[in-house]
Tab-separated table of C-alpha atoms in Angstrom:
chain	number	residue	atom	x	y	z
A	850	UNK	CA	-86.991	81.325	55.461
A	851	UNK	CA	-85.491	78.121	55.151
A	852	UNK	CA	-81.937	77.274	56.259
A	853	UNK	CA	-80.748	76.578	52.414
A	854	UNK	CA	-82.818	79.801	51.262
A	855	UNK	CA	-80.668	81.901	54.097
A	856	UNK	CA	-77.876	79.834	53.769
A	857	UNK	CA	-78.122	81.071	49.578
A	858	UNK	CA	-78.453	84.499	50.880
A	859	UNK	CA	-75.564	84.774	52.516
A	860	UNK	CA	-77.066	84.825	55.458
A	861	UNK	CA	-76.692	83.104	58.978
A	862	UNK	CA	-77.768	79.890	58.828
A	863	UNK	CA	-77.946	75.738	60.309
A	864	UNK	CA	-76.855	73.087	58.683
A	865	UNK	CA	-80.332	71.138	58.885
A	866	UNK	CA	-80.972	68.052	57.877
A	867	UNK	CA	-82.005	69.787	54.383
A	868	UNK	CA	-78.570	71.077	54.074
A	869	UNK	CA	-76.799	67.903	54.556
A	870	UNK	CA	-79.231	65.777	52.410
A	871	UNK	CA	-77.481	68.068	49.670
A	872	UNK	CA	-74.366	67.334	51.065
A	873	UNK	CA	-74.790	64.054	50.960
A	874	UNK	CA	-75.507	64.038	47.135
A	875	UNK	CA	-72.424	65.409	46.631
A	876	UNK	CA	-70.113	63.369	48.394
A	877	UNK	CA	-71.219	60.359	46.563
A	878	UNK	CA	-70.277	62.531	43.528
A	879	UNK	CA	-66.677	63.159	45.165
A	880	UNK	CA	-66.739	59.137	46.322
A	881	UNK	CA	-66.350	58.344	42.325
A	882	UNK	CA	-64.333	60.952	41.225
A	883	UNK	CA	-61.773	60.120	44.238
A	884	UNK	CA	-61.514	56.903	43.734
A	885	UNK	CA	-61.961	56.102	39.815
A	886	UNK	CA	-58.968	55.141	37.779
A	887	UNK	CA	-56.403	58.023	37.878
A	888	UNK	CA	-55.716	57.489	33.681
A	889	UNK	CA	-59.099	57.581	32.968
A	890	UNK	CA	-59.029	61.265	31.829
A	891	UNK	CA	-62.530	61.441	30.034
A	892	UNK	CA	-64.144	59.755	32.910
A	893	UNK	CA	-62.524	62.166	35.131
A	894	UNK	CA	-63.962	64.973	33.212
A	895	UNK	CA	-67.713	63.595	33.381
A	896	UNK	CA	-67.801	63.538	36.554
A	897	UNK	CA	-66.343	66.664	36.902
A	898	UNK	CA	-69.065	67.851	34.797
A	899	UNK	CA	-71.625	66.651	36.371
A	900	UNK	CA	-70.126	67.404	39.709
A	901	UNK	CA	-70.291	71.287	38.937
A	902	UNK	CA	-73.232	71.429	36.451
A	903	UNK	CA	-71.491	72.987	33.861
A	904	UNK	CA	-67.848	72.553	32.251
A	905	UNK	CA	-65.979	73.698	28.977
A	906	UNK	CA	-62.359	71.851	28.802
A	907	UNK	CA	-62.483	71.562	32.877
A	908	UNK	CA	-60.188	69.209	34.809
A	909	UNK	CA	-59.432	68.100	38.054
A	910	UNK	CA	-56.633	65.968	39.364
A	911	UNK	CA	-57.688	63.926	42.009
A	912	UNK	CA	-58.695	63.748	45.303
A	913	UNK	CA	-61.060	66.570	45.098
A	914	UNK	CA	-62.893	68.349	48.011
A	915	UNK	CA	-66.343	70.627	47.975
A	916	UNK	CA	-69.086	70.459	49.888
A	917	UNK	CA	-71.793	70.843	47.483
A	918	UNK	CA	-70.527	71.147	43.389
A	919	UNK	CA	-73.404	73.191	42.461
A	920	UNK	CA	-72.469	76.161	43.719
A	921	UNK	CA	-68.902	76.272	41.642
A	922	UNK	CA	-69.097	77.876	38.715
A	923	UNK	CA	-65.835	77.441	36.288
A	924	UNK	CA	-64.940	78.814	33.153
A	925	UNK	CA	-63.519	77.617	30.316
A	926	UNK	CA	-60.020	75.692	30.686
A	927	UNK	CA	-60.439	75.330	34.111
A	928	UNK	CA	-57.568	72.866	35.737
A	929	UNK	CA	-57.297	72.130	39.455
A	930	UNK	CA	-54.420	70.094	40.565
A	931	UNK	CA	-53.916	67.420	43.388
A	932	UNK	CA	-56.025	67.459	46.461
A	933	UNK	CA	-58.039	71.224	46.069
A	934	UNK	CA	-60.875	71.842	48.597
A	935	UNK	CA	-62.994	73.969	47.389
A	936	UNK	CA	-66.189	75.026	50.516
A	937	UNK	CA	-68.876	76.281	47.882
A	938	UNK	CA	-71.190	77.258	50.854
A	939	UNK	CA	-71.742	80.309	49.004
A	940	UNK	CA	-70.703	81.036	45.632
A	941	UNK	CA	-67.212	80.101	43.968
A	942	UNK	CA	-67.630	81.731	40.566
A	943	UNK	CA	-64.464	81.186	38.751
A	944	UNK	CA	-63.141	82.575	35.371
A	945	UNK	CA	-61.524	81.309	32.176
A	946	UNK	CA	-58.275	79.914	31.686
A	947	UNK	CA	-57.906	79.689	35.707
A	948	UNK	CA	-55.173	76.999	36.389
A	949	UNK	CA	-54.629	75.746	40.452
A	950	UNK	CA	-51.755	74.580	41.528
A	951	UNK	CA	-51.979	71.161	44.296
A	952	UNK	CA	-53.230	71.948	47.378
A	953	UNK	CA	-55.062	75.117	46.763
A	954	UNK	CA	-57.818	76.217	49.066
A	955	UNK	CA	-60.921	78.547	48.571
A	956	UNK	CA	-63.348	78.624	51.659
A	957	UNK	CA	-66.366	80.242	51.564
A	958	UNK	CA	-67.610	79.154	54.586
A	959	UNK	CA	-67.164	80.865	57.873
A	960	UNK	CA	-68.385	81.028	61.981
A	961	UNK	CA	-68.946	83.829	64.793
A	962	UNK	CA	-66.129	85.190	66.398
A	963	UNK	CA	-67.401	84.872	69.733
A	964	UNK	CA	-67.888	81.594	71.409
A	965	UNK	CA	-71.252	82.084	72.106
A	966	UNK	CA	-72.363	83.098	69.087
A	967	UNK	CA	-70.378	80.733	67.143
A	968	UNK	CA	-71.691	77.728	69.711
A	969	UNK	CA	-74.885	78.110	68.426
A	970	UNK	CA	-74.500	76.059	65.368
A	971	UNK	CA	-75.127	79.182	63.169
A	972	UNK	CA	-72.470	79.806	60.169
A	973	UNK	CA	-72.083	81.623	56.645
A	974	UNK	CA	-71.259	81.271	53.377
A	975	UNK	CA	-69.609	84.744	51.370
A	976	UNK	CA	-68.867	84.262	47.577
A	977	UNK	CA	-65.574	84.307	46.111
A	978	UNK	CA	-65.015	85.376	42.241
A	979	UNK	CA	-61.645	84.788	40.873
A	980	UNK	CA	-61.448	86.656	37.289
A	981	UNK	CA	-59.935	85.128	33.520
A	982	UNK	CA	-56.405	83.866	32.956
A	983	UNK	CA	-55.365	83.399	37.013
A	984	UNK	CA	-52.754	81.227	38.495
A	985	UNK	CA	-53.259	80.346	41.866
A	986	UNK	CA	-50.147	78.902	43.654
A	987	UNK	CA	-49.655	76.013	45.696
A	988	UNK	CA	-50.876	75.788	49.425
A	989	UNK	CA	-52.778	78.910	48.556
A	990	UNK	CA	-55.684	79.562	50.993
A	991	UNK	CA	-58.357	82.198	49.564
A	992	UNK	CA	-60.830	82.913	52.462
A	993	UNK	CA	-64.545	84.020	52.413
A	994	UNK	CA	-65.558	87.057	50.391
A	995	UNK	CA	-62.452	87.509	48.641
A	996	UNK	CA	-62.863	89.084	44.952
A	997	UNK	CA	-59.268	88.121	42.599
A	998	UNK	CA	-58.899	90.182	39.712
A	999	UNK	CA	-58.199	89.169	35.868
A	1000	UNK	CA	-54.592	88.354	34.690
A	1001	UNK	CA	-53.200	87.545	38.363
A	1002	UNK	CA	-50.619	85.439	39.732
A	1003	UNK	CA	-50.789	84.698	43.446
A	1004	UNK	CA	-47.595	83.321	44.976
A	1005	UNK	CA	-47.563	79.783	46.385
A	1006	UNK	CA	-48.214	79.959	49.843
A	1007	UNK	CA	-50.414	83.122	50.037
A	1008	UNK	CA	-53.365	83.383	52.571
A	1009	UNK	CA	-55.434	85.580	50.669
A	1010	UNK	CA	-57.797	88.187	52.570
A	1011	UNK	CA	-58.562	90.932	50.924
A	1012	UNK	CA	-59.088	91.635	47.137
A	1013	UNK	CA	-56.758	91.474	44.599
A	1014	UNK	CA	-56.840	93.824	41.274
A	1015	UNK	CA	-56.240	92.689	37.904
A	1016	UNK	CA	-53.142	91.989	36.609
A	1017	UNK	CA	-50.753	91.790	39.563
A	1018	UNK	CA	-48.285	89.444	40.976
A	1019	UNK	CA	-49.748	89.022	44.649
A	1020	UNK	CA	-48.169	86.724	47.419
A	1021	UNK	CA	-47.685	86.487	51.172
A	1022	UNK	CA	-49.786	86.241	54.480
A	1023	UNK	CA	-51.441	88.179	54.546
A	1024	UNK	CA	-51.436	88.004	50.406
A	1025	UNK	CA	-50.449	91.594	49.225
A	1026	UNK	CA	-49.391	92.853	45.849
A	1027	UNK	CA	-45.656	92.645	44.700
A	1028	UNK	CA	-46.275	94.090	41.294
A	1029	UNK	CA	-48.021	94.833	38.023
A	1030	UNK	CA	-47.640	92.204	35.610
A	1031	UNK	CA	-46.128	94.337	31.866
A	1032	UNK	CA	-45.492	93.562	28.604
A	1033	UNK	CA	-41.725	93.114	29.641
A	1034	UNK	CA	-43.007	89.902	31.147
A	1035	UNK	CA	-44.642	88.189	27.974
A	1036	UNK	CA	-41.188	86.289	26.930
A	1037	UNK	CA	-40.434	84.835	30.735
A	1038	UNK	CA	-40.309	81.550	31.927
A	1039	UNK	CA	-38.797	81.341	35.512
A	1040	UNK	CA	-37.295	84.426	37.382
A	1041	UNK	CA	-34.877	86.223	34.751
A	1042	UNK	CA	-35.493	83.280	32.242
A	1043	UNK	CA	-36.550	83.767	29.001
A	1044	UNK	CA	-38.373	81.195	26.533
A	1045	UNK	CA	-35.818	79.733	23.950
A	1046	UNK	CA	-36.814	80.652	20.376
A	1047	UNK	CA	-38.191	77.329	19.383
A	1048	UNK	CA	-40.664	77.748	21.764
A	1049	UNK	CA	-41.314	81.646	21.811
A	1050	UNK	CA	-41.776	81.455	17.497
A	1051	UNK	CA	-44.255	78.759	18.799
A	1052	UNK	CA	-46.376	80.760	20.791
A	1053	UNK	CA	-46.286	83.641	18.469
A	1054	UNK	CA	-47.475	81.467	15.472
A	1055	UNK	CA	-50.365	80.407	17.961
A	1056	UNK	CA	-51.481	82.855	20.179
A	1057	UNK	CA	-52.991	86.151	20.135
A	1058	UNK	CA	-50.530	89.404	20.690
C-alpha cells in the first residue's frame, strides 16, 4: 500500500513526498483565502468551496487552517469563525447548521505514545463526525476519533475526548455532559434570559415548532 492509501485507511502511515505534494495544493488554497479582502464575502465563499469540494451556504472567517480541504465534509449552513484549524488527516465529516465559534480546533491527526515508536516518522489520522444543528464553543479542541452528537452545545473551552450524545450541553476538560437540552430551553437567550416578544413572535412566524 501506498502511504496516502494507508494514510485513508486510518492506518499508520509517512508523510511521503506524495502526501505533501497534496499538502502543498492545499496551502496555496489557504494562501488566497488568508489573505484575500476580508469584505469580499462571495469570494470568500468560492474559495471555501473549492477548498472543501462541496458547500451549501458555507462560510469561513478568516485565517483558516487544514491540511488538506478534501477530506472536510460540511453540511449545509456551515459557519466557522476566526482562525479554526481544522487537521483533516482523516475524515472531518460535519453536519448541517454547525456554527464554530473563533478559535475552534478539530485534530484528526495523531503520533505513538512511545518515543520510539513515535520517532519513526509514522502517524494517524481517526475521523471525527460532528452531527446537525451543533455549536461548538470558543478555544474548543475536539481530538482524533471523537463522534459529537445532533442538537449539542459544547462549552467554550472544552477539550473534547470522548463522544458526545445528541442533544446535550457538554463542556470541560476533559469535555463531559452538564445536561439534556428540553423544550424549557426553546425561548432562552443567555443564562436565565429569555427572548423579548418582538423577537420570539419572529421566530415563531419563521421557524419550524
Amino acid at each position: 500500500m501506498t502511504n496516502k492509501q494507508r494514510r485513508d485507511a486510518q492506518m499508520a502511515y509517512i508523510s511521503d513526498s506524495d502526501v505533501f505534494e497534496e499538502q502543498k495544493i492545499c496551502r496555496e488554497k489557504l494562501q488566497k483565502l488568508n489573505f484575500m479582502n476580508r469584505s469580499d464575502f462571495d469570494g470568500i465563499a468560492e474559495v471555501i468551496k473549492d477548498l472543501f469540494g462541496k458547500s451549501d451556504g458555507a462560510f469561513v472567517n478568516p485565517p483558516f487552517y487544514c491540511d488538506y480541504g478534501k477530506h472536510i465534509e460540511v453540511g449545509k449552513n456551515f459557519f466557522a469563525n476566526y482562525n479554526c484549524t481544522i487537521l483533516d488527516v482523516a475524515r472531518v465529516v460535519i453536519g448541517d447548521n454547525c456554527q464554530m465559534a473563533p478559535n475552534v480546533a478539530i485534530y484528526t491527526a495523531g503520533h505513538p505514545i512511545h518515543p520510539i515508536s513515535r520517532n519513526s516518522t509514522y502517524e494517524y489520522g481517526k475521523e471525527v463526525t460532528i452531527g446537525d444543528n451543533v455549536w461548538i464553543g470558543g478555544n474548543t479542541v475536539i481530538c482524533p476519533g471523537v463522534h459529537i452528537g445532533n442538537n449539542v452545545v459544547i462549552g467554550a473551552g472544552s477539550v473534547v475526548t470522548k463522544d458526545i450524545p445528541d442533544w446535550v450541553i457538554a463542556a470541560g476538560n476533559p469535555c463531559s455532559v452538564i445536561r439534556k437540552i428540553t423544550d424549557n430551553d426553546k425561548r432562552k437567550l443567555f443564562r436565565n434570559e429569555e427572548f423579548d416578544d418582538e423577537a420570539w413572535n419572529d421566530i415563531i412566524n419563521r421557524m419550524e415548532f
